[in-house]
JSON list of C-alpha atoms in Angstrom, two decimals:
[
{"chain": "A", "resi": 1, "resn": "UNK", "atom": "CA", "xyz": [-4.04, 15.88, -10.37]},
{"chain": "A", "resi": 2, "resn": "UNK", "atom": "CA", "xyz": [-3.22, 12.69, -8.57]},
{"chain": "A", "resi": 3, "resn": "UNK", "atom": "CA", "xyz": [-3.54, 12.97, -4.87]},
{"chain": "A", "resi": 4, "resn": "UNK", "atom": "CA", "xyz": [-1.87, 10.65, -2.38]},
{"chain": "A", "resi": 5, "resn": "UNK", "atom": "CA", "xyz": [-2.93, 11.46, 1.14]},
{"chain": "A", "resi": 6, "resn": "UNK", "atom": "CA", "xyz": [-1.21, 10.28, 4.29]},
{"chain": "A", "resi": 7, "resn": "UNK", "atom": "CA", "xyz": [-3.34, 10.56, 7.38]},
{"chain": "A", "resi": 8, "resn": "UNK", "atom": "CA", "xyz": [-0.79, 12.23, 9.67]},
{"chain": "A", "resi": 9, "resn": "UNK", "atom": "CA", "xyz": [2.05, 14.63, 9.00]},
{"chain": "A", "resi": 10, "resn": "UNK", "atom": "CA", "xyz": [3.64, 14.14, 12.43]},
{"chain": "A", "resi": 11, "resn": "UNK", "atom": "CA", "xyz": [3.15, 11.28, 14.86]},
{"chain": "A", "resi": 12, "resn": "UNK", "atom": "CA", "xyz": [4.70, 10.57, 18.25]},
{"chain": "A", "resi": 13, "resn": "UNK", "atom": "CA", "xyz": [4.37, 7.10, 19.74]},
{"chain": "A", "resi": 14, "resn": "UNK", "atom": "CA", "xyz": [5.84, 5.13, 22.61]},
{"chain": "A", "resi": 15, "resn": "UNK", "atom": "CA", "xyz": [8.00, 2.03, 22.34]},
{"chain": "A", "resi": 16, "resn": "UNK", "atom": "CA", "xyz": [5.85, -1.08, 22.11]},
{"chain": "A", "resi": 17, "resn": "UNK", "atom": "CA", "xyz": [2.76, 0.67, 20.76]},
{"chain": "A", "resi": 18, "resn": "UNK", "atom": "CA", "xyz": [0.99, -0.62, 17.67]},
{"chain": "A", "resi": 19, "resn": "UNK", "atom": "CA", "xyz": [1.07, 2.07, 15.01]},
{"chain": "A", "resi": 20, "resn": "UNK", "atom": "CA", "xyz": [-1.05, 2.44, 11.90]},
{"chain": "A", "resi": 21, "resn": "UNK", "atom": "CA", "xyz": [0.01, 4.69, 9.02]},
{"chain": "A", "resi": 22, "resn": "UNK", "atom": "CA", "xyz": [-2.72, 5.22, 6.48]},
{"chain": "A", "resi": 23, "resn": "UNK", "atom": "CA", "xyz": [-2.38, 6.13, 2.82]},
{"chain": "A", "resi": 24, "resn": "UNK", "atom": "CA", "xyz": [-5.17, 6.85, 0.34]},
{"chain": "A", "resi": 25, "resn": "UNK", "atom": "CA", "xyz": [-4.88, 7.62, -3.38]},
{"chain": "A", "resi": 26, "resn": "UNK", "atom": "CA", "xyz": [-7.63, 8.94, -5.60]},
{"chain": "A", "resi": 27, "resn": "UNK", "atom": "CA", "xyz": [-6.49, 7.91, -9.09]},
{"chain": "A", "resi": 28, "resn": "UNK", "atom": "CA", "xyz": [-7.39, 4.23, -9.16]},
{"chain": "A", "resi": 29, "resn": "UNK", "atom": "CA", "xyz": [-3.71, 3.21, -9.22]},
{"chain": "A", "resi": 30, "resn": "UNK", "atom": "CA", "xyz": [-3.00, -0.50, -9.00]},
{"chain": "A", "resi": 31, "resn": "UNK", "atom": "CA", "xyz": [0.44, -0.11, -7.43]},
{"chain": "A", "resi": 32, "resn": "UNK", "atom": "CA", "xyz": [1.10, 1.28, -3.97]},
{"chain": "A", "resi": 33, "resn": "UNK", "atom": "CA", "xyz": [4.35, 1.47, -2.03]},
{"chain": "A", "resi": 34, "resn": "UNK", "atom": "CA", "xyz": [5.68, 2.28, 1.41]},
{"chain": "A", "resi": 35, "resn": "UNK", "atom": "CA", "xyz": [9.18, 3.73, 1.75]},
{"chain": "A", "resi": 36, "resn": "UNK", "atom": "CA", "xyz": [11.07, 5.10, 4.71]},
{"chain": "A", "resi": 37, "resn": "UNK", "atom": "CA", "xyz": [13.56, 7.90, 4.32]},
{"chain": "A", "resi": 38, "resn": "UNK", "atom": "CA", "xyz": [16.47, 8.44, 6.69]},
{"chain": "A", "resi": 39, "resn": "UNK", "atom": "CA", "xyz": [19.34, 10.93, 6.46]},
{"chain": "A", "resi": 40, "resn": "UNK", "atom": "CA", "xyz": [22.28, 9.40, 4.66]},
{"chain": "A", "resi": 41, "resn": "UNK", "atom": "CA", "xyz": [20.33, 6.29, 3.71]},
{"chain": "A", "resi": 42, "resn": "UNK", "atom": "CA", "xyz": [17.87, 7.61, 1.14]},
{"chain": "A", "resi": 43, "resn": "UNK", "atom": "CA", "xyz": [14.53, 5.97, 0.39]},
{"chain": "A", "resi": 44, "resn": "UNK", "atom": "CA", "xyz": [14.26, 2.32, 1.28]},
{"chain": "A", "resi": 45, "resn": "UNK", "atom": "CA", "xyz": [11.35, 0.13, 0.24]},
{"chain": "A", "resi": 46, "resn": "UNK", "atom": "CA", "xyz": [9.41, -1.52, 3.04]},
{"chain": "A", "resi": 47, "resn": "UNK", "atom": "CA", "xyz": [6.46, -3.16, 1.27]},
{"chain": "A", "resi": 48, "resn": "UNK", "atom": "CA", "xyz": [4.51, -2.78, -1.93]},
{"chain": "A", "resi": 49, "resn": "UNK", "atom": "CA", "xyz": [1.26, -3.99, -3.42]},
{"chain": "A", "resi": 50, "resn": "UNK", "atom": "CA", "xyz": [0.17, -4.62, -7.00]},
{"chain": "A", "resi": 51, "resn": "UNK", "atom": "CA", "xyz": [-3.48, -5.14, -6.28]},
{"chain": "A", "resi": 52, "resn": "UNK", "atom": "CA", "xyz": [-6.06, -5.50, -3.57]},
{"chain": "A", "resi": 53, "resn": "UNK", "atom": "CA", "xyz": [-5.08, -8.09, -0.97]},
{"chain": "A", "resi": 54, "resn": "UNK", "atom": "CA", "xyz": [-1.69, -8.55, -2.61]},
{"chain": "A", "resi": 55, "resn": "UNK", "atom": "CA", "xyz": [1.56, -7.57, -0.93]},
{"chain": "A", "resi": 56, "resn": "UNK", "atom": "CA", "xyz": [5.25, -8.04, -1.53]},
{"chain": "A", "resi": 57, "resn": "UNK", "atom": "CA", "xyz": [8.17, -7.51, 0.82]},
{"chain": "A", "resi": 58, "resn": "UNK", "atom": "CA", "xyz": [10.61, -4.81, -0.04]},
{"chain": "A", "resi": 59, "resn": "UNK", "atom": "CA", "xyz": [14.18, -4.44, 1.18]},
{"chain": "A", "resi": 60, "resn": "UNK", "atom": "CA", "xyz": [13.45, -3.79, 4.86]},
{"chain": "A", "resi": 61, "resn": "UNK", "atom": "CA", "xyz": [10.14, -5.45, 5.87]},
{"chain": "A", "resi": 62, "resn": "UNK", "atom": "CA", "xyz": [11.20, -6.56, 9.34]},
{"chain": "A", "resi": 63, "resn": "UNK", "atom": "CA", "xyz": [9.01, -5.10, 12.05]},
{"chain": "A", "resi": 64, "resn": "UNK", "atom": "CA", "xyz": [6.35, -3.99, 9.59]},
{"chain": "A", "resi": 65, "resn": "UNK", "atom": "CA", "xyz": [3.22, -5.41, 8.02]},
{"chain": "A", "resi": 66, "resn": "UNK", "atom": "CA", "xyz": [0.74, -3.98, 5.51]},
{"chain": "A", "resi": 67, "resn": "UNK", "atom": "CA", "xyz": [-2.90, -4.21, 4.61]},
{"chain": "A", "resi": 68, "resn": "UNK", "atom": "CA", "xyz": [-4.64, -3.51, 1.32]},
{"chain": "A", "resi": 69, "resn": "UNK", "atom": "CA", "xyz": [-8.32, -4.29, 1.66]},
{"chain": "A", "resi": 70, "resn": "UNK", "atom": "CA", "xyz": [-9.41, -1.66, -0.86]},
{"chain": "A", "resi": 71, "resn": "UNK", "atom": "CA", "xyz": [-7.66, -0.50, -4.01]},
{"chain": "A", "resi": 72, "resn": "UNK", "atom": "CA", "xyz": [-7.33, 3.09, -2.87]},
{"chain": "A", "resi": 73, "resn": "UNK", "atom": "CA", "xyz": [-5.97, 2.41, 0.61]},
{"chain": "A", "resi": 74, "resn": "UNK", "atom": "CA", "xyz": [-2.65, 0.94, 1.70]},
{"chain": "A", "resi": 75, "resn": "UNK", "atom": "CA", "xyz": [-1.86, 0.79, 5.41]},
{"chain": "A", "resi": 76, "resn": "UNK", "atom": "CA", "xyz": [1.51, 0.29, 7.06]},
{"chain": "A", "resi": 77, "resn": "UNK", "atom": "CA", "xyz": [1.46, -1.32, 10.49]},
{"chain": "A", "resi": 78, "resn": "UNK", "atom": "CA", "xyz": [4.20, -1.29, 13.09]},
{"chain": "A", "resi": 79, "resn": "UNK", "atom": "CA", "xyz": [3.22, -4.19, 15.32]},
{"chain": "A", "resi": 80, "resn": "UNK", "atom": "CA", "xyz": [5.37, -3.06, 18.24]},
{"chain": "A", "resi": 81, "resn": "UNK", "atom": "CA", "xyz": [7.08, 0.26, 17.59]},
{"chain": "A", "resi": 82, "resn": "UNK", "atom": "CA", "xyz": [10.77, 0.59, 18.40]},
{"chain": "A", "resi": 83, "resn": "UNK", "atom": "CA", "xyz": [13.04, 3.62, 18.52]},
{"chain": "A", "resi": 84, "resn": "UNK", "atom": "CA", "xyz": [14.87, 2.52, 15.36]},
{"chain": "A", "resi": 85, "resn": "UNK", "atom": "CA", "xyz": [11.61, 2.94, 13.48]},
{"chain": "A", "resi": 86, "resn": "UNK", "atom": "CA", "xyz": [11.75, 6.69, 14.02]},
{"chain": "A", "resi": 87, "resn": "UNK", "atom": "CA", "xyz": [11.78, 7.93, 10.45]},
{"chain": "A", "resi": 88, "resn": "UNK", "atom": "CA", "xyz": [9.97, 9.74, 7.64]},
{"chain": "A", "resi": 89, "resn": "UNK", "atom": "CA", "xyz": [7.50, 7.37, 6.01]},
{"chain": "A", "resi": 90, "resn": "UNK", "atom": "CA", "xyz": [6.48, 8.01, 2.43]},
{"chain": "A", "resi": 91, "resn": "UNK", "atom": "CA", "xyz": [3.60, 6.36, 0.61]},
{"chain": "A", "resi": 92, "resn": "UNK", "atom": "CA", "xyz": [3.50, 6.32, -3.20]},
{"chain": "A", "resi": 93, "resn": "UNK", "atom": "CA", "xyz": [1.25, 5.01, -5.96]},
{"chain": "A", "resi": 94, "resn": "UNK", "atom": "CA", "xyz": [1.49, 4.43, -9.72]},
{"chain": "A", "resi": 95, "resn": "UNK", "atom": "CA", "xyz": [-0.11, 2.83, -12.73]},
{"chain": "A", "resi": 96, "resn": "UNK", "atom": "CA", "xyz": [1.71, -0.31, -13.90]},
{"chain": "A", "resi": 97, "resn": "UNK", "atom": "CA", "xyz": [2.55, 0.95, -17.40]},
{"chain": "A", "resi": 98, "resn": "UNK", "atom": "CA", "xyz": [5.96, 1.52, -18.99]},
{"chain": "A", "resi": 99, "resn": "UNK", "atom": "CA", "xyz": [7.07, 4.90, -17.77]},
{"chain": "A", "resi": 100, "resn": "UNK", "atom": "CA", "xyz": [4.89, 5.14, -14.73]},
{"chain": "A", "resi": 101, "resn": "UNK", "atom": "CA", "xyz": [5.75, 7.86, -12.34]},
{"chain": "A", "resi": 102, "resn": "UNK", "atom": "CA", "xyz": [5.54, 7.42, -8.63]},
{"chain": "A", "resi": 103, "resn": "UNK", "atom": "CA", "xyz": [3.22, 9.91, -6.97]},
{"chain": "A", "resi": 104, "resn": "UNK", "atom": "CA", "xyz": [4.19, 10.47, -3.37]},
{"chain": "A", "resi": 105, "resn": "UNK", "atom": "CA", "xyz": [2.24, 11.54, -0.36]},
{"chain": "A", "resi": 106, "resn": "UNK", "atom": "CA", "xyz": [3.53, 14.35, 1.87]},
{"chain": "A", "resi": 107, "resn": "UNK", "atom": "CA", "xyz": [5.04, 11.89, 4.31]},
{"chain": "A", "resi": 108, "resn": "UNK", "atom": "CA", "xyz": [4.55, 11.04, 7.98]},
{"chain": "A", "resi": 109, "resn": "UNK", "atom": "CA", "xyz": [7.37, 11.93, 10.36]},
{"chain": "A", "resi": 110, "resn": "UNK", "atom": "CA", "xyz": [7.13, 9.26, 13.05]},
{"chain": "A", "resi": 111, "resn": "UNK", "atom": "CA", "xyz": [8.97, 9.60, 16.33]},
{"chain": "A", "resi": 112, "resn": "UNK", "atom": "CA", "xyz": [9.09, 6.60, 18.63]},
{"chain": "A", "resi": 113, "resn": "UNK", "atom": "CA", "xyz": [10.10, 7.49, 22.18]},
{"chain": "B", "resi": 1, "resn": "UNK", "atom": "CA", "xyz": [23.10, -6.92, -5.05]},
{"chain": "B", "resi": 2, "resn": "UNK", "atom": "CA", "xyz": [21.62, -3.62, -6.10]},
{"chain": "B", "resi": 3, "resn": "UNK", "atom": "CA", "xyz": [23.67, -0.46, -5.89]},
{"chain": "B", "resi": 4, "resn": "UNK", "atom": "CA", "xyz": [23.01, 3.09, -7.00]},
{"chain": "B", "resi": 5, "resn": "UNK", "atom": "CA", "xyz": [25.67, 5.75, -6.43]},
{"chain": "B", "resi": 6, "resn": "UNK", "atom": "CA", "xyz": [25.41, 9.50, -6.67]},
{"chain": "B", "resi": 7, "resn": "UNK", "atom": "CA", "xyz": [27.36, 12.32, -5.01]},
{"chain": "B", "resi": 8, "resn": "UNK", "atom": "CA", "xyz": [26.12, 13.35, -1.60]},
{"chain": "B", "resi": 9, "resn": "UNK", "atom": "CA", "xyz": [26.33, 17.11, -2.05]},
{"chain": "B", "resi": 10, "resn": "UNK", "atom": "CA", "xyz": [26.97, 19.66, -4.79]},
{"chain": "B", "resi": 11, "resn": "UNK", "atom": "CA", "xyz": [27.06, 23.43, -4.84]},
{"chain": "B", "resi": 12, "resn": "UNK", "atom": "CA", "xyz": [26.59, 25.86, -7.71]},
{"chain": "B", "resi": 13, "resn": "UNK", "atom": "CA", "xyz": [25.73, 29.48, -8.39]},
{"chain": "B", "resi": 14, "resn": "UNK", "atom": "CA", "xyz": [22.67, 31.03, -9.97]},
{"chain": "B", "resi": 15, "resn": "UNK", "atom": "CA", "xyz": [22.72, 30.95, -13.75]},
{"chain": "B", "resi": 16, "resn": "UNK", "atom": "CA", "xyz": [25.28, 28.16, -13.92]},
{"chain": "B", "resi": 17, "resn": "UNK", "atom": "CA", "xyz": [24.97, 24.62, -15.29]},
{"chain": "B", "resi": 18, "resn": "UNK", "atom": "CA", "xyz": [25.34, 21.60, -13.03]},
{"chain": "B", "resi": 19, "resn": "UNK", "atom": "CA", "xyz": [25.55, 17.89, -13.85]},
{"chain": "B", "resi": 20, "resn": "UNK", "atom": "CA", "xyz": [24.54, 15.31, -11.26]},
{"chain": "B", "resi": 21, "resn": "UNK", "atom": "CA", "xyz": [25.88, 11.84, -12.01]},
{"chain": "B", "resi": 22, "resn": "UNK", "atom": "CA", "xyz": [24.38, 8.50, -11.13]},
{"chain": "B", "resi": 23, "resn": "UNK", "atom": "CA", "xyz": [25.90, 5.06, -11.62]},
{"chain": "B", "resi": 24, "resn": "UNK", "atom": "CA", "xyz": [23.99, 1.87, -11.04]},
{"chain": "B", "resi": 25, "resn": "UNK", "atom": "CA", "xyz": [24.61, -1.85, -10.71]},
{"chain": "B", "resi": 26, "resn": "UNK", "atom": "CA", "xyz": [21.34, -3.76, -10.57]},
{"chain": "B", "resi": 27, "resn": "UNK", "atom": "CA", "xyz": [20.18, -7.29, -11.30]},
{"chain": "B", "resi": 28, "resn": "UNK", "atom": "CA", "xyz": [18.18, -6.00, -14.27]},
{"chain": "B", "resi": 29, "resn": "UNK", "atom": "CA", "xyz": [17.26, -2.72, -15.89]},
{"chain": "B", "resi": 30, "resn": "UNK", "atom": "CA", "xyz": [13.92, -1.43, -17.05]},
{"chain": "B", "resi": 31, "resn": "UNK", "atom": "CA", "xyz": [14.14, 2.32, -16.69]},
{"chain": "B", "resi": 32, "resn": "UNK", "atom": "CA", "xyz": [15.88, 5.10, -14.77]},
{"chain": "B", "resi": 33, "resn": "UNK", "atom": "CA", "xyz": [14.07, 7.93, -13.04]},
{"chain": "B", "resi": 34, "resn": "UNK", "atom": "CA", "xyz": [15.08, 11.26, -11.54]},
{"chain": "B", "resi": 35, "resn": "UNK", "atom": "CA", "xyz": [13.06, 12.87, -8.76]},
{"chain": "B", "resi": 36, "resn": "UNK", "atom": "CA", "xyz": [13.39, 16.25, -7.09]},
{"chain": "B", "resi": 37, "resn": "UNK", "atom": "CA", "xyz": [12.73, 16.66, -3.39]},
{"chain": "B", "resi": 38, "resn": "UNK", "atom": "CA", "xyz": [12.66, 20.02, -1.63]},
{"chain": "B", "resi": 39, "resn": "UNK", "atom": "CA", "xyz": [13.34, 20.00, 2.09]},
{"chain": "B", "resi": 40, "resn": "UNK", "atom": "CA", "xyz": [10.31, 18.82, 4.04]},
{"chain": "B", "resi": 41, "resn": "UNK", "atom": "CA", "xyz": [8.37, 17.89, 0.93]},
{"chain": "B", "resi": 42, "resn": "UNK", "atom": "CA", "xyz": [7.57, 14.74, -1.04]},
{"chain": "B", "resi": 43, "resn": "UNK", "atom": "CA", "xyz": [9.68, 13.75, -4.06]},
{"chain": "B", "resi": 44, "resn": "UNK", "atom": "CA", "xyz": [8.28, 14.82, -7.43]},
{"chain": "B", "resi": 45, "resn": "UNK", "atom": "CA", "xyz": [8.99, 13.21, -10.80]},
{"chain": "B", "resi": 46, "resn": "UNK", "atom": "CA", "xyz": [11.48, 14.93, -13.12]},
{"chain": "B", "resi": 47, "resn": "UNK", "atom": "CA", "xyz": [12.44, 12.51, -15.87]},
{"chain": "B", "resi": 48, "resn": "UNK", "atom": "CA", "xyz": [12.43, 8.97, -17.17]},
{"chain": "B", "resi": 49, "resn": "UNK", "atom": "CA", "xyz": [14.98, 7.24, -19.46]},
{"chain": "B", "resi": 50, "resn": "UNK", "atom": "CA", "xyz": [14.75, 3.69, -20.73]},
{"chain": "B", "resi": 51, "resn": "UNK", "atom": "CA", "xyz": [16.75, 3.98, -23.96]},
{"chain": "B", "resi": 52, "resn": "UNK", "atom": "CA", "xyz": [20.25, 5.39, -24.39]},
{"chain": "B", "resi": 53, "resn": "UNK", "atom": "CA", "xyz": [20.50, 9.07, -25.08]},
{"chain": "B", "resi": 54, "resn": "UNK", "atom": "CA", "xyz": [19.42, 12.45, -23.89]},
{"chain": "B", "resi": 55, "resn": "UNK", "atom": "CA", "xyz": [15.89, 13.48, -22.87]},
{"chain": "B", "resi": 56, "resn": "UNK", "atom": "CA", "xyz": [15.39, 17.23, -22.68]},
{"chain": "B", "resi": 57, "resn": "UNK", "atom": "CA", "xyz": [12.63, 18.93, -20.76]},
{"chain": "B", "resi": 58, "resn": "UNK", "atom": "CA", "xyz": [13.02, 22.68, -20.44]},
{"chain": "B", "resi": 59, "resn": "UNK", "atom": "CA", "xyz": [15.98, 23.56, -18.22]},
{"chain": "B", "resi": 60, "resn": "UNK", "atom": "CA", "xyz": [16.41, 19.93, -17.19]},
{"chain": "B", "resi": 61, "resn": "UNK", "atom": "CA", "xyz": [17.89, 17.11, -19.28]},
{"chain": "B", "resi": 62, "resn": "UNK", "atom": "CA", "xyz": [18.63, 13.51, -18.41]},
{"chain": "B", "resi": 63, "resn": "UNK", "atom": "CA", "xyz": [21.07, 11.18, -20.12]},
{"chain": "B", "resi": 64, "resn": "UNK", "atom": "CA", "xyz": [21.37, 7.41, -20.02]},
{"chain": "B", "resi": 65, "resn": "UNK", "atom": "CA", "xyz": [24.05, 4.94, -21.09]},
{"chain": "B", "resi": 66, "resn": "UNK", "atom": "CA", "xyz": [22.86, 1.41, -20.34]},
{"chain": "B", "resi": 67, "resn": "UNK", "atom": "CA", "xyz": [26.16, -0.20, -21.36]},
{"chain": "B", "resi": 68, "resn": "UNK", "atom": "CA", "xyz": [28.00, 1.93, -18.79]},
{"chain": "B", "resi": 69, "resn": "UNK", "atom": "CA", "xyz": [25.31, 1.79, -16.11]},
{"chain": "B", "resi": 70, "resn": "UNK", "atom": "CA", "xyz": [25.40, 5.56, -16.03]},
{"chain": "B", "resi": 71, "resn": "UNK", "atom": "CA", "xyz": [23.03, 8.49, -16.05]},
{"chain": "B", "resi": 72, "resn": "UNK", "atom": "CA", "xyz": [23.24, 12.18, -15.41]},
{"chain": "B", "resi": 73, "resn": "UNK", "atom": "CA", "xyz": [20.79, 14.98, -14.74]},
{"chain": "B", "resi": 74, "resn": "UNK", "atom": "CA", "xyz": [21.76, 18.32, -16.26]},
{"chain": "B", "resi": 75, "resn": "UNK", "atom": "CA", "xyz": [20.30, 21.50, -14.84]},
{"chain": "B", "resi": 76, "resn": "UNK", "atom": "CA", "xyz": [20.78, 24.69, -16.85]},
{"chain": "B", "resi": 77, "resn": "UNK", "atom": "CA", "xyz": [20.30, 28.33, -15.90]},
{"chain": "B", "resi": 78, "resn": "UNK", "atom": "CA", "xyz": [20.21, 27.43, -12.26]},
{"chain": "B", "resi": 79, "resn": "UNK", "atom": "CA", "xyz": [17.77, 29.25, -10.01]},
{"chain": "B", "resi": 80, "resn": "UNK", "atom": "CA", "xyz": [17.64, 29.47, -6.23]},
{"chain": "B", "resi": 81, "resn": "UNK", "atom": "CA", "xyz": [14.51, 27.33, -6.25]},
{"chain": "B", "resi": 82, "resn": "UNK", "atom": "CA", "xyz": [16.54, 24.46, -7.73]},
{"chain": "B", "resi": 83, "resn": "UNK", "atom": "CA", "xyz": [18.13, 23.98, -4.31]},
{"chain": "B", "resi": 84, "resn": "UNK", "atom": "CA", "xyz": [16.83, 20.53, -3.42]},
{"chain": "B", "resi": 85, "resn": "UNK", "atom": "CA", "xyz": [17.77, 16.87, -3.25]},
{"chain": "B", "resi": 86, "resn": "UNK", "atom": "CA", "xyz": [17.86, 14.98, -6.52]},
{"chain": "B", "resi": 87, "resn": "UNK", "atom": "CA", "xyz": [17.12, 11.28, -6.36]},
{"chain": "B", "resi": 88, "resn": "UNK", "atom": "CA", "xyz": [18.22, 8.76, -8.95]},
{"chain": "B", "resi": 89, "resn": "UNK", "atom": "CA", "xyz": [16.09, 5.59, -9.07]},
{"chain": "B", "resi": 90, "resn": "UNK", "atom": "CA", "xyz": [16.20, 2.41, -11.15]},
{"chain": "B", "resi": 91, "resn": "UNK", "atom": "CA", "xyz": [13.46, -0.05, -11.98]},
{"chain": "B", "resi": 92, "resn": "UNK", "atom": "CA", "xyz": [15.31, -3.33, -12.04]},
{"chain": "B", "resi": 93, "resn": "UNK", "atom": "CA", "xyz": [12.46, -5.55, -13.17]},
{"chain": "B", "resi": 94, "resn": "UNK", "atom": "CA", "xyz": [9.36, -5.43, -15.28]},
{"chain": "B", "resi": 95, "resn": "UNK", "atom": "CA", "xyz": [7.00, -2.47, -15.50]},
{"chain": "B", "resi": 96, "resn": "UNK", "atom": "CA", "xyz": [5.06, -1.90, -12.35]},
{"chain": "B", "resi": 97, "resn": "UNK", "atom": "CA", "xyz": [7.69, -3.11, -9.95]},
{"chain": "B", "resi": 98, "resn": "UNK", "atom": "CA", "xyz": [9.22, -1.03, -7.23]},
{"chain": "B", "resi": 99, "resn": "UNK", "atom": "CA", "xyz": [12.01, 1.48, -7.81]},
{"chain": "B", "resi": 100, "resn": "UNK", "atom": "CA", "xyz": [15.38, 1.28, -6.11]},
{"chain": "B", "resi": 101, "resn": "UNK", "atom": "CA", "xyz": [16.57, 4.71, -5.01]},
{"chain": "B", "resi": 102, "resn": "UNK", "atom": "CA", "xyz": [20.03, 6.13, -4.60]},
{"chain": "B", "resi": 103, "resn": "UNK", "atom": "CA", "xyz": [20.76, 8.13, -1.46]},
{"chain": "B", "resi": 104, "resn": "UNK", "atom": "CA", "xyz": [20.20, 11.43, -3.22]},
{"chain": "B", "resi": 105, "resn": "UNK", "atom": "CA", "xyz": [22.33, 14.44, -4.07]},
{"chain": "B", "resi": 106, "resn": "UNK", "atom": "CA", "xyz": [21.71, 17.65, -2.16]},
{"chain": "B", "resi": 107, "resn": "UNK", "atom": "CA", "xyz": [22.23, 20.63, -4.47]},
{"chain": "B", "resi": 108, "resn": "UNK", "atom": "CA", "xyz": [22.72, 24.08, -2.99]},
{"chain": "B", "resi": 109, "resn": "UNK", "atom": "CA", "xyz": [22.39, 27.05, -5.33]},
{"chain": "B", "resi": 110, "resn": "UNK", "atom": "CA", "xyz": [23.81, 30.35, -4.15]},
{"chain": "B", "resi": 111, "resn": "UNK", "atom": "CA", "xyz": [23.51, 33.84, -5.56]}
]
């Protein structure tokens, strides 16, 4: 089974802190994604990556950056956390074939105080 | 712009059949996905449609009409464990690109 692991299930940070959310997948997937999920807004794409060192902005990249130095790891960085970044963050990965499924991690519930 | 609409909430009783609709308006179309998400858990894949018609998988079926920008997920013989959010997602561009998700439909199944 594909496993997508997010480093923290719950995280509490202070406004202005730099925050790193880590995601690792064990199935050699080329594609990796970061979404945030908020009540009433659904899943919104922050950033995604098709390959090592490649990244593309999603729908809401402001205030975030990403890093993909190795194929299995995709990190989301909040340069200076703000309260409006309190959310559930979901990492996902997939193969780039026709009917590829997204495999999601368990999510990180981030609270910024 | 990209827009995916689905009802916010639905309720049904055990043993019944429920249909969750999804309409989409996207810049392109290269597949429609349904995911199930139980409270506090990650979404899991349910179905994929890229051609018009019905795809059946056990108690769950998914239908697509590309000309109408419309899909539905049909759940038969509902069970309590089917209480979850159901997410409709569209891949607007070529294979491998990111999915655009609707806001999800929360289904509550009662006995």
